[in-house]
XYZ file of C-alpha atoms in Angstrom:
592
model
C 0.000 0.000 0.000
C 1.607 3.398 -1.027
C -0.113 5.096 1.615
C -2.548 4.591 4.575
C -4.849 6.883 5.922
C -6.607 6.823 9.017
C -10.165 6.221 8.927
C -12.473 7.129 11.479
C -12.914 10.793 13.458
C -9.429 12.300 13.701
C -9.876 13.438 17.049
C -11.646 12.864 20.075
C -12.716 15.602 22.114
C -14.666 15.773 25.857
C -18.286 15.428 25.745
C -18.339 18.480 28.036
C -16.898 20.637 24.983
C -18.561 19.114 22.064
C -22.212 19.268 23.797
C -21.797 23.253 24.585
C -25.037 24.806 23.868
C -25.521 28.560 22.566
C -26.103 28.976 26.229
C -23.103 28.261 27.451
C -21.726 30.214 24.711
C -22.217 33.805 27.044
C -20.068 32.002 29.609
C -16.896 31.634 27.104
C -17.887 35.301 26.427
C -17.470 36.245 30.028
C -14.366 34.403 30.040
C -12.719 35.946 27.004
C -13.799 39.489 29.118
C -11.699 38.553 31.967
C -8.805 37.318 29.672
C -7.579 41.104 29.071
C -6.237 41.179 32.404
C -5.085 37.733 32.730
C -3.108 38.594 29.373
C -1.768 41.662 31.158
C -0.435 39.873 33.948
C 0.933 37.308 31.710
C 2.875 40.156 30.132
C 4.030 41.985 33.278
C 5.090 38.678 34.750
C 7.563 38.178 31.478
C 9.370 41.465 31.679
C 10.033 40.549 35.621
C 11.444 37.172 34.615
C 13.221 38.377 32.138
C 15.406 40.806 34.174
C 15.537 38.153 37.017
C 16.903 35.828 34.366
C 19.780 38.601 33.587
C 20.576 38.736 36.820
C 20.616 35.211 37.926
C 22.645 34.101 35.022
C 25.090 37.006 35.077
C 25.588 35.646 38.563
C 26.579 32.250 37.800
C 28.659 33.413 34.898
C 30.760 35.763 36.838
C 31.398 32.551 39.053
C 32.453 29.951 36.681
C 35.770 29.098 36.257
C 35.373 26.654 33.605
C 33.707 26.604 29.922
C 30.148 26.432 30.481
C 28.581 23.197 28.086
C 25.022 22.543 27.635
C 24.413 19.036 28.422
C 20.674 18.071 27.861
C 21.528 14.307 27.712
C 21.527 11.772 30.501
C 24.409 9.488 30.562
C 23.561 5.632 29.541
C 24.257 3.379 32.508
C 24.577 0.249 30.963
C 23.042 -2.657 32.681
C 25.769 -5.375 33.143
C 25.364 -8.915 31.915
C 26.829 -10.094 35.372
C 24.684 -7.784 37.740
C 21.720 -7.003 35.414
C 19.507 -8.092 38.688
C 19.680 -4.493 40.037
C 15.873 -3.595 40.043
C 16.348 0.070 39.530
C 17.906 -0.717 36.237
C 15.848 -3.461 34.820
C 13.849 -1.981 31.885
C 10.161 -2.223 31.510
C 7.564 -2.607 28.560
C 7.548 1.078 27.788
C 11.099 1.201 27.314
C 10.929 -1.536 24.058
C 9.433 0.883 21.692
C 6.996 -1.432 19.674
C 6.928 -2.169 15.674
C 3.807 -2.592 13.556
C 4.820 -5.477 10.941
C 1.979 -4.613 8.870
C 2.144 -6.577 5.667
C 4.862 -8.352 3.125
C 4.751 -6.079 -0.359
C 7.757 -8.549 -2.096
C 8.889 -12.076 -1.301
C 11.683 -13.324 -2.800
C 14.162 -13.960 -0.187
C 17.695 -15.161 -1.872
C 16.175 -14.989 -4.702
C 13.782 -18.345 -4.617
C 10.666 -16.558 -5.096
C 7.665 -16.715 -5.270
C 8.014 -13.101 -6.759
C 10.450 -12.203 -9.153
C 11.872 -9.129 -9.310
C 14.918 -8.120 -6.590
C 16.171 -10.289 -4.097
C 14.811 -9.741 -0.636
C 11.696 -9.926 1.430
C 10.139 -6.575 1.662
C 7.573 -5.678 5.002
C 5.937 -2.335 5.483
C 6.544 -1.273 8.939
C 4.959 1.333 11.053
C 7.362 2.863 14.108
C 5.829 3.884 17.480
C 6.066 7.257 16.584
C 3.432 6.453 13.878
C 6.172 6.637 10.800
C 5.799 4.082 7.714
C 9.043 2.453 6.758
C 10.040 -0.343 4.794
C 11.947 -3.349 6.074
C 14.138 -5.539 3.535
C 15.569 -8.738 4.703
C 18.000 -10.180 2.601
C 19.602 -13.620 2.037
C 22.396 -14.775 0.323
C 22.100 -16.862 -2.796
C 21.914 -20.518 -1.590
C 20.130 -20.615 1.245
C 18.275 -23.435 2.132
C 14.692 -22.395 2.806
C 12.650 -25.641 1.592
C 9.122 -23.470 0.992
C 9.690 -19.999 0.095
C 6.060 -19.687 -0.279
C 5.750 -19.513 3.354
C 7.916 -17.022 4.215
C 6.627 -13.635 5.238
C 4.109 -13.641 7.163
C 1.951 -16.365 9.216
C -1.045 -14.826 10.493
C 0.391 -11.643 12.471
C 3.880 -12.885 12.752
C 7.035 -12.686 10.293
C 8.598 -15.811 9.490
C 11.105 -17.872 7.676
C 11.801 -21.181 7.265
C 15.013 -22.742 7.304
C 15.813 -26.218 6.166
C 17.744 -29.369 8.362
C 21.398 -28.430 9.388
C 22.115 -25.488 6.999
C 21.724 -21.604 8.649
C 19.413 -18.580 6.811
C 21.690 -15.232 7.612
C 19.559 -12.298 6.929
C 20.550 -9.351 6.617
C 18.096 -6.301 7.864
C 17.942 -2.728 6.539
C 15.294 -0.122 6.934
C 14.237 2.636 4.226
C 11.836 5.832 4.144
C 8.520 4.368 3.023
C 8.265 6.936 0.132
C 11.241 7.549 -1.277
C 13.274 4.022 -0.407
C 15.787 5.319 0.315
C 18.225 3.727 3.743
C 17.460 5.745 6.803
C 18.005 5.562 10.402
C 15.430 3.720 12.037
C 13.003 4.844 14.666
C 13.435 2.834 18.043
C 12.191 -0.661 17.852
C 11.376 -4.195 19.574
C 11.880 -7.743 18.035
C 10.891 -10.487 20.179
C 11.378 -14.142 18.277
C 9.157 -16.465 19.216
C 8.728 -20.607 19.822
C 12.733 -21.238 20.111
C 12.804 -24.757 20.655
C 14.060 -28.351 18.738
C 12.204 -31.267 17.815
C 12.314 -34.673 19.472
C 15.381 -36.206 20.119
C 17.168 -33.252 20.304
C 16.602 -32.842 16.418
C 16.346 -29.963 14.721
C 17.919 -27.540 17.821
C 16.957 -23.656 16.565
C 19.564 -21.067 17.167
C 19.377 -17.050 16.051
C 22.614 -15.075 16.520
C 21.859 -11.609 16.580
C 24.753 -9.026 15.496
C 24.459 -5.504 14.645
C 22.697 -2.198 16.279
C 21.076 -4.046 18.851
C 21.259 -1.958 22.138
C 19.655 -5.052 25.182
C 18.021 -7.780 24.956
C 15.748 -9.661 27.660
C 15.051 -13.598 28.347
C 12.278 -14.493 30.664
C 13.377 -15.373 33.884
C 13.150 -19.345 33.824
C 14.049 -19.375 30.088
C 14.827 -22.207 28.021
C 17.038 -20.448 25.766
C 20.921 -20.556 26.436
C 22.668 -16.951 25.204
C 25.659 -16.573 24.768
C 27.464 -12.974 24.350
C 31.173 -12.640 23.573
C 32.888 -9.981 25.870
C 35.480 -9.746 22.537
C 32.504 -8.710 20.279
C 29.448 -7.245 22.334
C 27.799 -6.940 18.903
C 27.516 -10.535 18.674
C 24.561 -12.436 20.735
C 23.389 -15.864 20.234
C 19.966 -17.726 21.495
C 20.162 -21.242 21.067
C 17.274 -23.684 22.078
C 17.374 -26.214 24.753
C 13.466 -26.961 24.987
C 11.328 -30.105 23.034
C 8.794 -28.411 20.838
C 5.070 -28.876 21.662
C 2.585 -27.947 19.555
C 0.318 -26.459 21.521
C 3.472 -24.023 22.528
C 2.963 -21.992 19.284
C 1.124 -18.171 20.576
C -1.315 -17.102 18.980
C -1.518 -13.670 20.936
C 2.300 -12.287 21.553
C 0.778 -10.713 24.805
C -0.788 -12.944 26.498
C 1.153 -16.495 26.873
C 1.747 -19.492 28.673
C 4.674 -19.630 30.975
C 6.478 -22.500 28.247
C 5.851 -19.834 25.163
C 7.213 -17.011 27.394
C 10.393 -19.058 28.169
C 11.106 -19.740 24.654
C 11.234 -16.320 23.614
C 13.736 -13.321 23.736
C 12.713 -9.479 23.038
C 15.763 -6.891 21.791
C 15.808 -3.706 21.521
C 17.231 -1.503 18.661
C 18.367 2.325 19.223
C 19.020 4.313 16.210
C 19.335 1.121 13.696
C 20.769 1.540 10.485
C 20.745 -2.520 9.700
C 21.686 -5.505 11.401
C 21.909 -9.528 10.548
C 20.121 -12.662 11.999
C 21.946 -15.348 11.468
C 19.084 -18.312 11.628
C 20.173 -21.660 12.543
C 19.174 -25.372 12.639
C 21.899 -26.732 13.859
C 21.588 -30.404 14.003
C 19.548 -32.732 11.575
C 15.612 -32.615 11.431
C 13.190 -34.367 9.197
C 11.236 -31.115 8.210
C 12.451 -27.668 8.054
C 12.235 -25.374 11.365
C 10.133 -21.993 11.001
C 11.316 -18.984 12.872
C 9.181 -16.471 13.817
C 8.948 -13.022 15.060
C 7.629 -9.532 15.463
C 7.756 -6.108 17.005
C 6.028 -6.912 20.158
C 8.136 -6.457 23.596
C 6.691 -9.417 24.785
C 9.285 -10.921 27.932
C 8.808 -7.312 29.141
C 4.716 -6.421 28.211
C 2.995 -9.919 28.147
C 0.711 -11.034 30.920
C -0.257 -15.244 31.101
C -3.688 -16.135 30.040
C -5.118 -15.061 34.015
C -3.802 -11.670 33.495
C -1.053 -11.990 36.124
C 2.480 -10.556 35.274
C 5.339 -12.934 33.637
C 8.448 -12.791 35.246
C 11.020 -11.195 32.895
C 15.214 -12.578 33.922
C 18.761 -11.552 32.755
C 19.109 -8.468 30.396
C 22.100 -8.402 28.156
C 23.752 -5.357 27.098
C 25.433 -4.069 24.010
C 27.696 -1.357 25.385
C 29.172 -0.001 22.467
C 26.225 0.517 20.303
C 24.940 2.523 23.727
C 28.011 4.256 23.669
C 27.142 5.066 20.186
C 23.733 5.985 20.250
C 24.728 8.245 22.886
C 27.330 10.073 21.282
C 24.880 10.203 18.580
C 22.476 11.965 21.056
C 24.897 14.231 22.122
C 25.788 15.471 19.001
C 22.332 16.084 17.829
C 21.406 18.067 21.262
C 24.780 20.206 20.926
C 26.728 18.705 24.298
C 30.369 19.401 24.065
C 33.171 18.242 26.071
C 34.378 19.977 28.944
C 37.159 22.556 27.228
C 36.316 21.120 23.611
C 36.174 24.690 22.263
C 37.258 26.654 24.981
C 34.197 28.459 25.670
C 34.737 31.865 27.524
C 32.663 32.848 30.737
C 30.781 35.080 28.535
C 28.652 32.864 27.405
C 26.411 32.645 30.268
C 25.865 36.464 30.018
C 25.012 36.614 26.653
C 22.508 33.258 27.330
C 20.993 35.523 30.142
C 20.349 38.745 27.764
C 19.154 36.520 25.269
C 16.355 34.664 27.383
C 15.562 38.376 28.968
C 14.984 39.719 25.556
C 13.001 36.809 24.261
C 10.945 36.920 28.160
C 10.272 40.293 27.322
C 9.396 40.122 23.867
C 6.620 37.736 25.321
C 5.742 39.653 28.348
C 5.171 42.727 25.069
C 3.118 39.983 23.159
C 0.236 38.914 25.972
C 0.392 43.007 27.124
C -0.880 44.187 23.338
C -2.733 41.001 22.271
C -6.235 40.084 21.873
C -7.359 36.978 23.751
C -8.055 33.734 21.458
C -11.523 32.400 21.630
C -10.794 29.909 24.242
C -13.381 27.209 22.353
C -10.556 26.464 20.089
C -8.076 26.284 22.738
C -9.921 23.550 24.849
C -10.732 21.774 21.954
C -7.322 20.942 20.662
C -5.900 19.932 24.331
C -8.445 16.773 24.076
C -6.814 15.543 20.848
C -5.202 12.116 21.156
C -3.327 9.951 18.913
C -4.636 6.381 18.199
C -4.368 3.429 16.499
C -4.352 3.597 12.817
C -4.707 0.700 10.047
C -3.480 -2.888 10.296
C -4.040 -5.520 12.552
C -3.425 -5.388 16.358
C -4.303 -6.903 19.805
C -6.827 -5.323 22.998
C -7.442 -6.941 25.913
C -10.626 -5.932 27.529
C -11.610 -6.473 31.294
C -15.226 -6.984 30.956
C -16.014 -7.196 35.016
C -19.529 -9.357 34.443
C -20.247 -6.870 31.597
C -20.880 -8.008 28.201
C -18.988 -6.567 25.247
C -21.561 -3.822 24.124
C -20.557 -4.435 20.398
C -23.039 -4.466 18.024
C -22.337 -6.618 14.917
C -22.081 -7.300 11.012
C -21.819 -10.591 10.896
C -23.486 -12.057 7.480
C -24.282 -15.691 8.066
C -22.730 -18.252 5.323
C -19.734 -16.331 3.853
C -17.132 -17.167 6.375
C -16.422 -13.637 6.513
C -15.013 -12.196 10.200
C -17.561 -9.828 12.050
C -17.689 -6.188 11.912
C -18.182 -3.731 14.177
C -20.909 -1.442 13.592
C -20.890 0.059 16.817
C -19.325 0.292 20.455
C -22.560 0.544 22.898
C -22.863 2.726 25.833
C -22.928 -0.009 28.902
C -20.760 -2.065 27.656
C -16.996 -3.260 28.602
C -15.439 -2.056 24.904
C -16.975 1.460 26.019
C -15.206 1.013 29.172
C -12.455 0.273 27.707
C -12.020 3.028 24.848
C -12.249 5.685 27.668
C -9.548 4.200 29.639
C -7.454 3.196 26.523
C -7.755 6.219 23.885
C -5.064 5.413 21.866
C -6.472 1.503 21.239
C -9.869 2.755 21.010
C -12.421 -0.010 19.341
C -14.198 1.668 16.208
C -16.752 1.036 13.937
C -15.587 -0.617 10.591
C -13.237 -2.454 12.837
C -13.322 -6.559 11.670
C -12.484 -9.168 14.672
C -10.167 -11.837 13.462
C -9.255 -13.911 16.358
C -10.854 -14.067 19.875
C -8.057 -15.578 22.106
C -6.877 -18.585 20.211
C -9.840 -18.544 17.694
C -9.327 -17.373 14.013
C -11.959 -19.049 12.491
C -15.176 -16.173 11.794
C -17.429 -18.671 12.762
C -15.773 -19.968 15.874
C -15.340 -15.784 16.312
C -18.703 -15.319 16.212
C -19.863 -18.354 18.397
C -17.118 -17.053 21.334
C -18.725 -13.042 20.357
C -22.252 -14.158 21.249
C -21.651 -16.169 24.348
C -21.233 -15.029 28.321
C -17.658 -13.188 28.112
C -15.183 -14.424 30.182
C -13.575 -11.962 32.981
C -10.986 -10.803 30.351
C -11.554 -10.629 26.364
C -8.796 -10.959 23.945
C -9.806 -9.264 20.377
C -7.574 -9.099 17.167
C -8.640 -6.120 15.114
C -7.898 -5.584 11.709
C -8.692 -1.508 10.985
C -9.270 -0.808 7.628
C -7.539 1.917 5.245
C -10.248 3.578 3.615
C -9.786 5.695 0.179
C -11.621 6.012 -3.158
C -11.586 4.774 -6.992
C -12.952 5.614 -9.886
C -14.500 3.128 -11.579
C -16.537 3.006 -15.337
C -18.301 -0.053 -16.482
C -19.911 -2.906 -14.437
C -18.430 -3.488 -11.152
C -17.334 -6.907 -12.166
C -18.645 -8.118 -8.442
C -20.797 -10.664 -6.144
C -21.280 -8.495 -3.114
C -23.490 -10.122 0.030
C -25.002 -7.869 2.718
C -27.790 -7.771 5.564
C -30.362 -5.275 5.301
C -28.813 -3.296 8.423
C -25.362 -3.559 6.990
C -23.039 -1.082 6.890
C -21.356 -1.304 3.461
C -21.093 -4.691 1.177
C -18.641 -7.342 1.560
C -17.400 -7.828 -1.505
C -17.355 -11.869 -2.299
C -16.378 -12.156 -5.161
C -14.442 -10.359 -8.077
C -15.153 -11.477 -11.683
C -12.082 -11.364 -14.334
C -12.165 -9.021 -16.598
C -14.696 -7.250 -14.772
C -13.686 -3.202 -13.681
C -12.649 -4.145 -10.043
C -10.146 -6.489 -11.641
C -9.210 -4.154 -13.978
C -8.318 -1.793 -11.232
C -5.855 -4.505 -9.447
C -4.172 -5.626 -12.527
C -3.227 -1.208 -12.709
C -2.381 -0.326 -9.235
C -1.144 -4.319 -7.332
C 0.139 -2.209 -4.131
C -3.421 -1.249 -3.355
C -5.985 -4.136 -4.621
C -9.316 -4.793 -3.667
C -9.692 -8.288 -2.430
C -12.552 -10.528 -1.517
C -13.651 -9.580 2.084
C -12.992 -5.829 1.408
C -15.974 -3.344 1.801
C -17.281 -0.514 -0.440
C -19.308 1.752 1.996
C -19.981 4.567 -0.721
C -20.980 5.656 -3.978
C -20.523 9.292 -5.390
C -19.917 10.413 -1.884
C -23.232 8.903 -0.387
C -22.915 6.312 2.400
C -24.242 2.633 1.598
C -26.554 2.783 4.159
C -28.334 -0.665 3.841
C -30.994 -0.455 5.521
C -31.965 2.769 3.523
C -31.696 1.007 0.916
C -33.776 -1.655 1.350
C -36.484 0.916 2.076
C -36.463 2.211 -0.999
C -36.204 -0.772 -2.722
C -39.617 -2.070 -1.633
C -41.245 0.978 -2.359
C -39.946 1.156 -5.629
C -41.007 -2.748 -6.474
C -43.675 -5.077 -5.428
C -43.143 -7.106 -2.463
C -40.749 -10.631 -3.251
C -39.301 -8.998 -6.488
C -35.398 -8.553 -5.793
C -33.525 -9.755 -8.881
C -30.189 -9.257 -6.941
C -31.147 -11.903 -4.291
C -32.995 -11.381 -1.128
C -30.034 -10.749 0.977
C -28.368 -8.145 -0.786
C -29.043 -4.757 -0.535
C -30.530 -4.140 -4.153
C -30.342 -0.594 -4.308
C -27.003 0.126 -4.433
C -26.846 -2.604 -6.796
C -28.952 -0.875 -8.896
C -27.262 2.472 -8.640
C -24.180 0.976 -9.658
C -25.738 -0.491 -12.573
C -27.426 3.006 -13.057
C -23.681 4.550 -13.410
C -22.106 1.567 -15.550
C -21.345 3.710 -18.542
C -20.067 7.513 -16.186
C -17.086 7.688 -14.230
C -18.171 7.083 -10.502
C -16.121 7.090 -7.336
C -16.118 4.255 -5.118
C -15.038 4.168 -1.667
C -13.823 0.647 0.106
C -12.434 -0.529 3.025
C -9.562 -2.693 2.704
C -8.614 -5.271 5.038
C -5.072 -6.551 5.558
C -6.668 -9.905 6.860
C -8.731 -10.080 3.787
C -5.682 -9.577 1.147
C -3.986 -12.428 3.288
C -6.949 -14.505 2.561
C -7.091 -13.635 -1.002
């Protein structure tokens, strides 16, 4: 996808503000009244702290002896691999920044396909901060990977599989979405998953990390033996000791068992430019071993299936990528050395007659200036960040509540539920106020409840009592438009309160297969959605209205369950340009 935009309200704001009446309106008037003196006091306040500033900082300067050095950085204190039990320095979930593995748009790792085209296996990414960048992993020509079909992705998690005795190294680079080109990546988590070896000790997994890796966590009974050579901190190495079960495989990388948890390791990268993963099965197996991971800090964030915490163990340290990252830092932020460049006790002065001047340019600015209207003002402090498109996790304490989600859920097209709406009452609404930035939406689809994937087992587990804790998978759709001439070139299915059509299926030669053969980074795939035409909303249940008004009762020639109407009014605009807008589903290209 070239681009994805966030669908849905792009704020939220307090129901106090957005429900103020014209009456309340004389009460901001009142308040802008009283914000001419508040303004003026704001000003005189300035021009004192701006000559207190002089004064202060002349002071100091007068006093120093040495160059004065603006240090906004606080040093690293690298945790030690041999006394890494020191609470105060253990890290914690909000320290692994997390990474949004959001789809594979090339697979041809080492050049074995399926796709032609470069070598490499090529993810779009999504940082914390909300930035799109592309990953490329890289093999080298020969390596053994038995089905290159499955590599890339396995429901939410990367993979690659590796045949017996022979090693995958990968090499890992990150580029600006748009433009490709290499870039310095935003913080980020990998945790690899499932590290373990078959019976008999066959098959034994092993992943040597080496690169821009800054720490890396094991839980605290792992399985996994690590190794890190004090000659070459760079170098780390996780090698199973555990039998594989089958059952040990997570389906949710936040909530797992206590044998999943101690077969995993989470590492964190600072300022990445690339690193390598050497993947290893390092004695003989029968089948090939799959390796999987994903952006998830999970020996630091995951809870076990009751909720309680899981007990992360030994952190191990790169110290000179720290040491680089820092220097890095320091650079950016200005710090100099102590008698670098010889800085003369001026300096301090002139800092001081700056910030008095700037003080009292402010102090000049709130004495002369009109208030704002503080409407606007209150309004913008409410608006959050959230969740945009792809798939991700919530975990929702229901407390005897049920979900409050109201569905649309098409019986007979194996098609995951959508959410329509989050109802007042319910445990999602109690959730979305407590958890703003995971907020549950309409359009949303569930695919997986727990361990469930299946829609219909989805559905079944949606309809009965909720346990005391609810694990939902969410796929949030990117919504945008295309224009479209001809016949749609489409089966779609929909209930007669729907919101939107599912589209089920897509006829060759047809215009919405027309439009995937000319743009393949954004198709439209069976399970998508088209929720409008020419700007109107494909409200269903309108449109079933009007439908039997317009014709006499049991006449439908597009099937009873579909919503004929829009049918129709696509037929209607067969031979004009139209625009259509869909929702497209990551799950559903996955399916496709």
């Amino acid at each position: 996808m070239a681009s994805q935009l966030i669908f849905g309200e792009e704020s939220r704001e307090l129901t106090e503000v957005t429900a103020l009446s014209k009456a309340e309106g004389g009460t901001f008037q009142a308040q802008n009244s009283n914000a001419r003196a508040f303004y003026w006091a704001l000003g005189a306040l300035g021009a004192l702290g701006a000559f207190v500033a002089l004064a202060v900082l002349a002071v100091i300067g007068a006093s120093l002896r040495a160059p004065f050095t603006v240090n906004n950085v606080s040093k690293v204190h690298p945790i030690s691999m041999f006394n890494s039990v020191q609470s105060e320095l253990q890290p914690t979930c909000t320290d692994f920044p997390r990474l949004h593995i959001l789809e594979v748009t090339h697979s041809n790792l080492a050049g074995v396909g399926p796709d032609s085209g470069p070598e490499g296996l090529y993810y779009h990414v999504r940082s914390s901060k909300g930035r799109d960048f592309e990953m490329r992993v890289h093999g080298a020509k020969g390596l053994a990977c038995p089905f290159p079909k499955l590599n890339g992705m396995h429901g939410m998690y990367a993979t690659v599989n590796v045949a017996s005795k022979s090693s995958a190294n990968l090499r890992f680079t990150f580029h600006d979405w748009h433009t490709k080109q290499p870039v310095v990546m935003d913080d980020f988590t990998i945790t690899f998953f499932d590290l373990d070896h078959g019976y008999g000790n066959a098959g034994v997994e092993e992943v040597v990390i080496q690169g821009d890796w800054t720490q890396a966590v094991v839980a605290e009974d792992t399985t996994i033996l690590v190794h890190q050579a004090e000659s070459s901190e760079h170098k780390i190495a996780f090698k199973a000791t555990e039998e594989a079960l089958r059952p040990d495989e997570p389906k949710n990388p936040l909530h797992l068992t206590l044998r999943q948890f101690n077969k995993a390791v989470s590492l964190k990268f600072v300022r990445a430019k690339s690193f390598t993963a050497d993947l290893k099965v390092t004695t003989t197996s029968q089948y090939p071993r799959f390796f999987e991971f994903l952006g998830e800090a999970s020996i630091l964030c995951a809870s076990n299936p009751n909720g309680g915490k899981l007990p992360s163990g030994e952190v191990y340290v790169n110290r000179a990528q720290l040491e680089k990252t820092e220097m890095e830092i320091q650079h950016f932020h200005g710090e100099k050395s102590p008698g670098e460049h010889g800085l003369l006790n001026i300096v301090p002065i002139l800092l001081g007659l700056g910030v008095a001047v700037l003080l009292t340019l402010i102090g000049l600015y709130f004495w002369f200036a009109e208030p704002p209207n503080l409407r606007g003002y209150v309004e913008m402090s409410f608006q959050e960040d959230k969740q945009g498109p792809g798939i991700f996790w919530v975990t929702i304490p229901t407390g005897q509540l049920k979900l409050g989600l109201l569905l649309d859920a098409p019986e007979g097209i194996n098609q995951p539920p959508m959410i329509k709406e989050v109802l007042t009452g319910g445990a999602a609404k109690n959730f979305n106020e407590s958890n703003p930035y995971y907020a549950i939406e309409a359009y949303d689809a569930i695919i997986g409840y727990g361990n469930l994937s299946d829609p219909h087992e989805v559905l079944e587990a949606l309809y009965s009592k909720a346990p005391d804790e609810v694990s939902l998978q969410l796929d949030r759709p990117e919504k945008f438009s295309i224009e479209l001439k001809g016949s749609l070139g489409a089966q779609l299915d929909a209930f007669e309160d729907s919101f939107g059509a599912v589209i089920m299926h897509i006829e060759p030669g047809g215009t919405l297969a027309k439009w995937n053969e000319q743009n393949p980074g954004r198709t439209v795939n069976r399970g998508d959605r088209i929720i409008e035409l020419r700007g109107m909303d494909f409200n269903a249940r309108k449109g079933w209205k009007m439908r039997t008004a317009a014709q006499p009762e049991g006449e439908n020639p597009f099937g009873s369950r579909s919503n004929s109407r829009f049918l129709e009014e696509m037929e209607e605009c067969r031979d004009i340009e139209r625009e259509v807008t869909v929702l497209k589903y990551l799950s559903s290209e996955s399916r496709a």
